[in-house]
Amino acid sequence: MTKLAADYLNRAQIARRVKARAIDAQRKVWSAGRAGAGSTRAKTMPDRARPTGRRPQLAPAA
């Protein structure tokens, strides 16, 4: 039982660390101003700010 409990605790700790890293990366993206609607970066670079999958192949023509 102790081996099982130790394995469970180790797994929970790893999951917590991975989740914290993902949240940190997402916070960096948010602070860069992409997700913010009124951010200056989204205004200056509208093509970079919105996701690429929305308009399929309209960019090469322009």
XYZ file of C-alpha atoms in Angstrom:
62
model
C 0.000 0.000 0.000
C 2.835 2.385 0.778
C 4.315 1.883 -2.673
C 0.930 2.592 -4.225
C 0.433 5.708 -2.114
C 3.903 7.005 -2.955
C 3.273 6.435 -6.658
C -0.032 8.279 -6.424
C 1.512 11.240 -4.621
C 4.377 11.405 -7.121
C 1.927 11.409 -10.010
C -0.174 14.155 -8.417
C 2.926 16.299 -7.906
C 3.996 15.871 -11.544
C 0.503 16.770 -12.752
C 0.479 19.861 -10.561
C 3.852 20.967 -11.954
C 2.735 20.448 -15.557
C -0.470 22.384 -14.940
C 1.439 25.261 -13.347
C 3.773 25.404 -16.341
C 0.836 25.468 -18.778
C -0.846 28.265 -16.822
C 2.414 30.229 -16.811
C 2.788 29.877 -20.574
C -0.815 30.977 -21.098
C -0.228 33.983 -18.858
C 2.789 34.939 -20.986
C 0.613 34.787 -24.096
C -2.024 36.943 -22.418
C 0.524 39.478 -21.202
C 1.855 39.731 -24.747
C -1.520 41.233 -25.604
C -2.897 38.744 -28.088
C -5.995 37.692 -26.201
C -6.823 41.202 -24.997
C -9.435 42.808 -27.209
C -8.276 46.382 -26.667
C -4.551 45.726 -26.716
C -2.284 47.817 -28.899
C -0.646 44.739 -30.367
C -3.946 43.358 -31.623
C -4.665 46.713 -33.249
C -1.288 47.096 -34.930
C -1.041 43.491 -36.131
C -4.570 42.183 -36.695
C -3.421 39.260 -38.842
C -1.045 38.018 -36.157
C -3.546 38.551 -33.358
C -6.397 36.383 -34.600
C -6.028 32.631 -35.074
C -4.786 31.470 -38.446
C -7.477 28.869 -39.051
C -10.262 31.389 -39.472
C -9.587 32.599 -43.025
C -8.177 29.742 -45.089
C -6.273 31.109 -48.115
C -7.040 34.787 -48.567
C -3.718 36.216 -47.421
C -1.434 35.268 -50.382
C -3.484 37.304 -52.847
C -3.005 40.573 -50.977
